[in-house]
Amino acid sequence: MHQTFDAALEMNLLHANQKGADHNRAHFDEWGITCINLMSSPGAGKTQLLETTLNGLQSLNIAVIEGDMTTELDANRLRQYGVPVIAINTGRSCHLDSKMVAGGIHQLQHEQDPASLDLVVVENVGNLVCPAEFEVGEHAKVALLSVTEGEDKPLKYPVMFREADCLLITKTDLAPYLDVDLEEIEANVRQINPNVMIFRVSAKTGDGLAGWFEWVQQTVANQPNRLQLTV
């Protein structure tokens, strides 16, 4: 069976993007940096989670590549924590791709010695579909799902949850005021991805963040080239 033109075009785009992602990852590996791709729908709490992470993990040298369709509102929020933040506006694109992140990496090199960093967090554009399909050079994908989005989202939008290495169920402080079942959310996620690490967190109250911080620290510690470059 012959592929349709659209299917062939999509495969070519994904192939080209993957080559760029592999190139980005090679840079991160060379510098001993861990890269995390943070993904969710709009409003799930990525930026607020990043604020608490930057405040709670000051022992790590962290930089952020901040993706948004327009404005630098989120980037400016994160700059208040004294870390390098590279803002990328995607225009009409609903996700970051490896070429955009490559530009962010080169800009970051002008502002910071890459070898001095432990972690680069890519905050992707708010979208529950496209970001999971386009790798950017990350070592781990982290998905957020807020309690306000309901239990069915992992089943309706499975790609992101299938690809995630870690899932944060966010805004759990709101759960008592909503008709939401956290156990059902987790069960639906496990149908898609049985091995994903799941944390229930509230950036507002701090509940669950200790486990998330530990996961980040362990992910950074597992970067193969990190000890080699920092000895």
PDB file of N, CA, C and O in Angstrom, residues 160-218:
ATOM      1  N   MET A 160       1.028  11.573  24.747  1.00  0.00           N
ATOM      2  CA  MET A 160       1.870  12.237  25.742  1.00  0.00           C
ATOM      3  C   MET A 160       2.087  11.354  26.966  1.00  0.00           C
ATOM      4  O   MET A 160       3.188  11.266  27.505  1.00  0.00           O
ATOM      5  N   PHE A 161       1.023  10.659  27.398  1.00  0.00           N
ATOM      6  CA  PHE A 161       1.132   9.848  28.605  1.00  0.00           C
ATOM      7  C   PHE A 161       1.910   8.563  28.337  1.00  0.00           C
ATOM      8  O   PHE A 161       2.575   8.047  29.223  1.00  0.00           O
ATOM      9  N   ARG A 162       1.859   8.076  27.110  1.00  0.00           N
ATOM     10  CA  ARG A 162       2.644   6.899  26.743  1.00  0.00           C
ATOM     11  C   ARG A 162       4.131   7.232  26.707  1.00  0.00           C
ATOM     12  O   ARG A 162       4.977   6.405  27.073  1.00  0.00           O
ATOM     13  N   GLU A 163       4.469   8.440  26.276  1.00  0.00           N
ATOM     14  CA  GLU A 163       5.863   8.836  26.122  1.00  0.00           C
ATOM     15  C   GLU A 163       6.500   9.316  27.424  1.00  0.00           C
ATOM     16  O   GLU A 163       7.722   9.372  27.538  1.00  0.00           O
ATOM     17  N   ALA A 164       5.688   9.665  28.417  1.00  0.00           N
ATOM     18  CA  ALA A 164       6.208  10.293  29.637  1.00  0.00           C
ATOM     19  C   ALA A 164       7.010   9.315  30.495  1.00  0.00           C
ATOM     20  O   ALA A 164       6.616   8.173  30.691  1.00  0.00           O
ATOM     21  N   ASP A 165       8.134   9.787  30.989  1.00  0.00           N
ATOM     22  CA  ASP A 165       8.900   9.042  31.989  1.00  0.00           C
ATOM     23  C   ASP A 165       8.385   9.327  33.396  1.00  0.00           C
ATOM     24  O   ASP A 165       8.561   8.515  34.307  1.00  0.00           O
ATOM     25  N   CYS A 166       7.774  10.492  33.550  1.00  0.00           N
ATOM     26  CA  CYS A 166       7.262  10.918  34.851  1.00  0.00           C
ATOM     27  C   CYS A 166       5.984  11.712  34.615  1.00  0.00           C
ATOM     28  O   CYS A 166       5.908  12.499  33.669  1.00  0.00           O
ATOM     29  N   LEU A 167       4.995  11.497  35.460  1.00  0.00           N
ATOM     30  CA  LEU A 167       3.737  12.245  35.380  1.00  0.00           C
ATOM     31  C   LEU A 167       3.476  12.926  36.711  1.00  0.00           C
ATOM     32  O   LEU A 167       3.550  12.285  37.773  1.00  0.00           O
ATOM     33  N   LEU A 168       3.154  14.202  36.650  1.00  0.00           N
ATOM     34  CA  LEU A 168       2.767  14.948  37.840  1.00  0.00           C
ATOM     35  C   LEU A 168       1.281  15.265  37.745  1.00  0.00           C
ATOM     36  O   LEU A 168       0.839  15.913  36.787  1.00  0.00           O
ATOM     37  N   ILE A 169       0.515  14.793  38.705  1.00  0.00           N
ATOM     38  CA  ILE A 169      -0.883  15.200  38.831  1.00  0.00           C
ATOM     39  C   ILE A 169      -0.882  16.463  39.681  1.00  0.00           C
ATOM     40  O   ILE A 169      -0.561  16.422  40.875  1.00  0.00           O
ATOM     41  N   THR A 170      -1.189  17.588  39.075  1.00  0.00           N
ATOM     42  CA  THR A 170      -0.979  18.892  39.703  1.00  0.00           C
ATOM     43  C   THR A 170      -2.276  19.477  40.269  1.00  0.00           C
ATOM     44  O   THR A 170      -3.372  19.004  39.984  1.00  0.00           O
ATOM     45  N   LYS A 171      -2.075  20.512  41.081  1.00  0.00           N
ATOM     46  CA  LYS A 171      -3.176  21.264  41.694  1.00  0.00           C
ATOM     47  C   LYS A 171      -4.044  20.370  42.587  1.00  0.00           C
ATOM     48  O   LYS A 171      -5.268  20.530  42.655  1.00  0.00           O
ATOM     49  N   THR A 172      -3.388  19.438  43.280  1.00  0.00           N
ATOM     50  CA  THR A 172      -4.140  18.511  44.123  1.00  0.00           C
ATOM     51  C   THR A 172      -4.834  19.214  45.291  1.00  0.00           C
ATOM     52  O   THR A 172      -5.760  18.638  45.886  1.00  0.00           O
ATOM     53  N   ASP A 173      -4.427  20.430  45.615  1.00  0.00           N
ATOM     54  CA  ASP A 173      -5.111  21.179  46.669  1.00  0.00           C
ATOM     55  C   ASP A 173      -6.545  21.506  46.271  1.00  0.00           C
ATOM     56  O   ASP A 173      -7.384  21.787  47.144  1.00  0.00           O
ATOM     57  N   LEU A 174      -6.857  21.446  44.974  1.00  0.00           N
ATOM     58  CA  LEU A 174      -8.218  21.723  44.508  1.00  0.00           C
ATOM     59  C   LEU A 174      -9.103  20.484  44.505  1.00  0.00           C
ATOM     60  O   LEU A 174     -10.326  20.594  44.327  1.00  0.00           O
ATOM     61  N   ALA A 175      -8.530  19.313  44.676  1.00  0.00           N
ATOM     62  CA  ALA A 175      -9.285  18.062  44.551  1.00  0.00           C
ATOM     63  C   ALA A 175     -10.517  18.001  45.468  1.00  0.00           C
ATOM     64  O   ALA A 175     -11.571  17.510  45.048  1.00  0.00           O
ATOM     65  N   PRO A 176     -10.423  18.469  46.729  1.00  0.00           N
ATOM     66  CA  PRO A 176     -11.609  18.391  47.593  1.00  0.00           C
ATOM     67  C   PRO A 176     -12.803  19.190  47.079  1.00  0.00           C
ATOM     68  O   PRO A 176     -13.941  18.939  47.515  1.00  0.00           O
ATOM     69  N   TYR A 177     -12.561  20.133  46.178  1.00  0.00           N
ATOM     70  CA  TYR A 177     -13.635  20.996  45.692  1.00  0.00           C
ATOM     71  C   TYR A 177     -14.156  20.563  44.320  1.00  0.00           C
ATOM     72  O   TYR A 177     -15.012  21.230  43.744  1.00  0.00           O
ATOM     73  N   LEU A 178     -13.638  19.451  43.806  1.00  0.00           N
ATOM     74  CA  LEU A 178     -13.991  19.001  42.470  1.00  0.00           C
ATOM     75  C   LEU A 178     -14.538  17.580  42.506  1.00  0.00           C
ATOM     76  O   LEU A 178     -14.246  16.808  43.421  1.00  0.00           O
ATOM     77  N   ASP A 179     -15.306  17.259  41.509  1.00  0.00           N
ATOM     78  CA  ASP A 179     -15.785  15.883  41.347  1.00  0.00           C
ATOM     79  C   ASP A 179     -14.757  15.128  40.524  1.00  0.00           C
ATOM     80  O   ASP A 179     -14.924  14.886  39.333  1.00  0.00           O
ATOM     81  N   VAL A 180     -13.632  14.769  41.179  1.00  0.00           N
ATOM     82  CA  VAL A 180     -12.522  14.127  40.485  1.00  0.00           C
ATOM     83  C   VAL A 180     -12.001  12.974  41.340  1.00  0.00           C
ATOM     84  O   VAL A 180     -11.959  13.070  42.576  1.00  0.00           O
ATOM     85  N   ASP A 181     -11.603  11.907  40.676  1.00  0.00           N
ATOM     86  CA  ASP A 181     -11.114  10.706  41.353  1.00  0.00           C
ATOM     87  C   ASP A 181      -9.638  10.518  40.982  1.00  0.00           C
ATOM     88  O   ASP A 181      -9.319  10.129  39.861  1.00  0.00           O
ATOM     89  N   LEU A 182      -8.747  10.806  41.924  1.00  0.00           N
ATOM     90  CA  LEU A 182      -7.314  10.715  41.643  1.00  0.00           C
ATOM     91  C   LEU A 182      -6.889   9.279  41.360  1.00  0.00           C
ATOM     92  O   LEU A 182      -5.986   9.040  40.541  1.00  0.00           O
ATOM     93  N   GLU A 183      -7.519   8.322  42.027  1.00  0.00           N
ATOM     94  CA  GLU A 183      -7.193   6.916  41.776  1.00  0.00           C
ATOM     95  C   GLU A 183      -7.551   6.535  40.334  1.00  0.00           C
ATOM     96  O   GLU A 183      -6.813   5.789  39.685  1.00  0.00           O
ATOM     97  N   GLU A 184      -8.654   7.049  39.837  1.00  0.00           N
ATOM     98  CA  GLU A 184      -9.051   6.751  38.458  1.00  0.00           C
ATOM     99  C   GLU A 184      -8.090   7.395  37.466  1.00  0.00           C
ATOM    100  O   GLU A 184      -7.762   6.804  36.437  1.00  0.00           O
ATOM    101  N   ILE A 185      -7.629   8.607  37.765  1.00  0.00           N
ATOM    102  CA  ILE A 185      -6.631   9.242  36.902  1.00  0.00           C
ATOM    103  C   ILE A 185      -5.406   8.348  36.781  1.00  0.00           C
ATOM    104  O   ILE A 185      -4.921   8.062  35.679  1.00  0.00           O
ATOM    105  N   GLU A 186      -4.908   7.897  37.930  1.00  0.00           N
ATOM    106  CA  GLU A 186      -3.703   7.055  37.918  1.00  0.00           C
ATOM    107  C   GLU A 186      -3.960   5.739  37.186  1.00  0.00           C
ATOM    108  O   GLU A 186      -3.111   5.270  36.418  1.00  0.00           O
ATOM    109  N   ALA A 187      -5.128   5.155  37.403  1.00  0.00           N
ATOM    110  CA  ALA A 187      -5.442   3.886  36.731  1.00  0.00           C
ATOM    111  C   ALA A 187      -5.499   4.061  35.219  1.00  0.00           C
ATOM    112  O   ALA A 187      -5.009   3.207  34.462  1.00  0.00           O
ATOM    113  N   ASN A 188      -6.061   5.175  34.764  1.00  0.00           N
ATOM    114  CA  ASN A 188      -6.127   5.429  33.327  1.00  0.00           C
ATOM    115  C   ASN A 188      -4.736   5.662  32.742  1.00  0.00           C
ATOM    116  O   ASN A 188      -4.448   5.224  31.621  1.00  0.00           O
ATOM    117  N   VAL A 189      -3.889   6.340  33.503  1.00  0.00           N
ATOM    118  CA  VAL A 189      -2.510   6.542  33.046  1.00  0.00           C
ATOM    119  C   VAL A 189      -1.798   5.201  32.942  1.00  0.00           C
ATOM    120  O   VAL A 189      -1.072   4.933  31.965  1.00  0.00           O
ATOM    121  N   ARG A 190      -1.996   4.340  33.943  1.00  0.00           N
ATOM    122  CA  ARG A 190      -1.316   3.030  33.955  1.00  0.00           C
ATOM    123  C   ARG A 190      -1.766   2.154  32.782  1.00  0.00           C
ATOM    124  O   ARG A 190      -1.006   1.300  32.331  1.00  0.00           O
ATOM    125  N   GLN A 191      -3.006   2.349  32.312  1.00  0.00           N
ATOM    126  CA  GLN A 191      -3.433   1.613  31.122  1.00  0.00           C
ATOM    127  C   GLN A 191      -2.557   1.965  29.918  1.00  0.00           C
ATOM    128  O   GLN A 191      -2.273   1.105  29.086  1.00  0.00           O
ATOM    129  N   ILE A 192      -2.159   3.214  29.845  1.00  0.00           N
ATOM    130  CA  ILE A 192      -1.367   3.702  28.715  1.00  0.00           C
ATOM    131  C   ILE A 192       0.110   3.434  28.922  1.00  0.00           C
ATOM    132  O   ILE A 192       0.844   3.078  27.996  1.00  0.00           O
ATOM    133  N   ASN A 193       0.568   3.618  30.172  1.00  0.00           N
ATOM    134  CA  ASN A 193       1.995   3.546  30.474  1.00  0.00           C
ATOM    135  C   ASN A 193       2.182   2.931  31.868  1.00  0.00           C
ATOM    136  O   ASN A 193       2.236   3.653  32.870  1.00  0.00           O
ATOM    137  N   PRO A 194       2.279   1.606  31.953  1.00  0.00           N
ATOM    138  CA  PRO A 194       2.319   0.940  33.264  1.00  0.00           C
ATOM    139  C   PRO A 194       3.512   1.315  34.129  1.00  0.00           C
ATOM    140  O   PRO A 194       3.442   1.187  35.358  1.00  0.00           O
ATOM    141  N   ASN A 195       4.599   1.764  33.509  1.00  0.00           N
ATOM    142  CA  ASN A 195       5.837   1.955  34.270  1.00  0.00           C
ATOM    143  C   ASN A 195       6.145   3.416  34.600  1.00  0.00           C
ATOM    144  O   ASN A 195       7.197   3.698  35.185  1.00  0.00           O
ATOM    145  N   VAL A 196       5.269   4.333  34.245  1.00  0.00           N
ATOM    146  CA  VAL A 196       5.556   5.743  34.476  1.00  0.00           C
ATOM    147  C   VAL A 196       5.573   6.049  35.978  1.00  0.00           C
ATOM    148  O   VAL A 196       4.797   5.498  36.754  1.00  0.00           O
ATOM    149  N   MET A 197       6.499   6.908  36.382  1.00  0.00           N
ATOM    150  CA  MET A 197       6.546   7.389  37.764  1.00  0.00           C
ATOM    151  C   MET A 197       5.485   8.471  37.937  1.00  0.00           C
ATOM    152  O   MET A 197       5.409   9.393  37.119  1.00  0.00           O
ATOM    153  N   ILE A 198       4.666   8.364  38.970  1.00  0.00           N
ATOM    154  CA  ILE A 198       3.575   9.320  39.176  1.00  0.00           C
ATOM    155  C   ILE A 198       3.720   9.993  40.534  1.00  0.00           C
ATOM    156  O   ILE A 198       3.949   9.333  41.552  1.00  0.00           O
ATOM    157  N   PHE A 199       3.580  11.320  40.528  1.00  0.00           N
ATOM    158  CA  PHE A 199       3.570  12.098  41.765  1.00  0.00           C
ATOM    159  C   PHE A 199       2.318  12.966  41.790  1.00  0.00           C
ATOM    160  O   PHE A 199       1.973  13.593  40.789  1.00  0.00           O
ATOM    161  N   ARG A 200       1.667  12.997  42.921  1.00  0.00           N
ATOM    162  CA  ARG A 200       0.570  13.934  43.141  1.00  0.00           C
ATOM    163  C   ARG A 200       1.145  15.152  43.847  1.00  0.00           C
ATOM    164  O   ARG A 200       1.709  15.023  44.942  1.00  0.00           O
ATOM    165  N   VAL A 201       1.005  16.324  43.245  1.00  0.00           N
ATOM    166  CA  VAL A 201       1.685  17.495  43.797  1.00  0.00           C
ATOM    167  C   VAL A 201       0.768  18.716  43.829  1.00  0.00           C
ATOM    168  O   VAL A 201      -0.181  18.820  43.053  1.00  0.00           O
ATOM    169  N   SER A 202       1.095  19.595  44.720  1.00  0.00           N
ATOM    170  CA  SER A 202       0.499  20.929  44.747  1.00  0.00           C
ATOM    171  C   SER A 202       1.626  21.933  44.896  1.00  0.00           C
ATOM    172  O   SER A 202       2.294  21.961  45.940  1.00  0.00           O
ATOM    173  N   ALA A 203       1.834  22.731  43.869  1.00  0.00           N
ATOM    174  CA  ALA A 203       2.864  23.762  43.955  1.00  0.00           C
ATOM    175  C   ALA A 203       2.470  24.842  44.959  1.00  0.00           C
ATOM    176  O   ALA A 203       3.330  25.542  45.491  1.00  0.00           O
ATOM    177  N   LYS A 204       1.176  24.974  45.228  1.00  0.00           N
ATOM    178  CA  LYS A 204       0.702  25.990  46.160  1.00  0.00           C
ATOM    179  C   LYS A 204       0.988  25.602  47.601  1.00  0.00           C
ATOM    180  O   LYS A 204       1.483  26.406  48.394  1.00  0.00           O
ATOM    181  N   THR A 205       0.693  24.335  47.973  1.00  0.00           N
ATOM    182  CA  THR A 205       0.872  23.913  49.368  1.00  0.00           C
ATOM    183  C   THR A 205       2.201  23.212  49.604  1.00  0.00           C
ATOM    184  O   THR A 205       2.639  23.082  50.748  1.00  0.00           O
ATOM    185  N   GLY A 206       2.841  22.740  48.530  1.00  0.00           N
ATOM    186  CA  GLY A 206       4.093  21.997  48.659  1.00  0.00           C
ATOM    187  C   GLY A 206       3.917  20.499  48.782  1.00  0.00           C
ATOM    188  O   GLY A 206       4.910  19.750  48.779  1.00  0.00           O
ATOM    189  N   ASP A 207       2.679  20.022  48.867  1.00  0.00           N
ATOM    190  CA  ASP A 207       2.438  18.586  49.006  1.00  0.00           C
ATOM    191  C   ASP A 207       2.994  17.828  47.802  1.00  0.00           C
ATOM    192  O   ASP A 207       2.753  18.194  46.645  1.00  0.00           O
ATOM    193  N   GLY A 208       3.740  16.754  48.083  1.00  0.00           N
ATOM    194  CA  GLY A 208       4.254  15.890  47.027  1.00  0.00           C
ATOM    195  C   GLY A 208       5.508  16.356  46.339  1.00  0.00           C
ATOM    196  O   GLY A 208       6.095  15.610  45.552  1.00  0.00           O
ATOM    197  N   LEU A 209       5.941  17.579  46.608  1.00  0.00           N
ATOM    198  CA  LEU A 209       7.088  18.118  45.874  1.00  0.00           C
ATOM    199  C   LEU A 209       8.395  17.442  46.260  1.00  0.00           C
ATOM    200  O   LEU A 209       9.319  17.375  45.450  1.00  0.00           O
ATOM    201  N   ALA A 210       8.490  16.921  47.485  1.00  0.00           N
ATOM    202  CA  ALA A 210       9.735  16.264  47.910  1.00  0.00           C
ATOM    203  C   ALA A 210      10.052  15.071  47.009  1.00  0.00           C
ATOM    204  O   ALA A 210      11.210  14.858  46.618  1.00  0.00           O
ATOM    205  N   GLY A 211       9.031  14.306  46.670  1.00  0.00           N
ATOM    206  CA  GLY A 211       9.243  13.168  45.775  1.00  0.00           C
ATOM    207  C   GLY A 211       9.664  13.606  44.388  1.00  0.00           C
ATOM    208  O   GLY A 211      10.532  12.979  43.762  1.00  0.00           O
ATOM    209  N   TRP A 212       9.063  14.668  43.895  1.00  0.00           N
ATOM    210  CA  TRP A 212       9.435  15.220  42.591  1.00  0.00           C
ATOM    211  C   TRP A 212      10.873  15.715  42.600  1.00  0.00           C
ATOM    212  O   TRP A 212      11.650  15.424  41.690  1.00  0.00           O
ATOM    213  N   PHE A 213      11.247  16.444  43.639  1.00  0.00           N
ATOM    214  CA  PHE A 213      12.624  16.948  43.733  1.00  0.00           C
ATOM    215  C   PHE A 213      13.616  15.782  43.737  1.00  0.00           C
ATOM    216  O   PHE A 213      14.662  15.845  43.076  1.00  0.00           O
ATOM    217  N   GLU A 214      13.298  14.738  44.485  1.00  0.00           N
ATOM    218  CA  GLU A 214      14.190  13.583  44.552  1.00  0.00           C
ATOM    219  C   GLU A 214      14.328  12.925  43.182  1.00  0.00           C
ATOM    220  O   GLU A 214      15.418  12.504  42.785  1.00  0.00           O
ATOM    221  N   TRP A 215      13.213  12.841  42.449  1.00  0.00           N
ATOM    222  CA  TRP A 215      13.250  12.251  41.112  1.00  0.00           C
ATOM    223  C   TRP A 215      14.154  13.074  40.191  1.00  0.00           C
ATOM    224  O   TRP A 215      14.955  12.511  39.435  1.00  0.00           O
ATOM    225  N   VAL A 216      14.033  14.383  40.244  1.00  0.00           N
ATOM    226  CA  VAL A 216      14.875  15.249  39.412  1.00  0.00           C
ATOM    227  C   VAL A 216      16.342  15.058  39.768  1.00  0.00           C
ATOM    228  O   VAL A 216      17.203  14.901  38.879  1.00  0.00           O
ATOM    229  N   GLN A 217      16.656  15.071  41.052  1.00  0.00           N
ATOM    230  CA  GLN A 217      18.045  14.909  41.480  1.00  0.00           C
ATOM    231  C   GLN A 217      18.614  13.568  41.033  1.00  0.00           C
ATOM    232  O   GLN A 217      19.770  13.486  40.595  1.00  0.00           O
ATOM    233  N   GLN A 218      17.807  12.505  41.108  1.00  0.00           N
ATOM    234  CA  GLN A 218      18.271  11.188  40.691  1.00  0.00           C
ATOM    235  C   GLN A 218      18.466  11.138  39.185  1.00  0.00           C
ATOM    236  O   GLN A 218      19.425  10.521  38.691  1.00  0.00           O
TER     237      GLN A 218
END
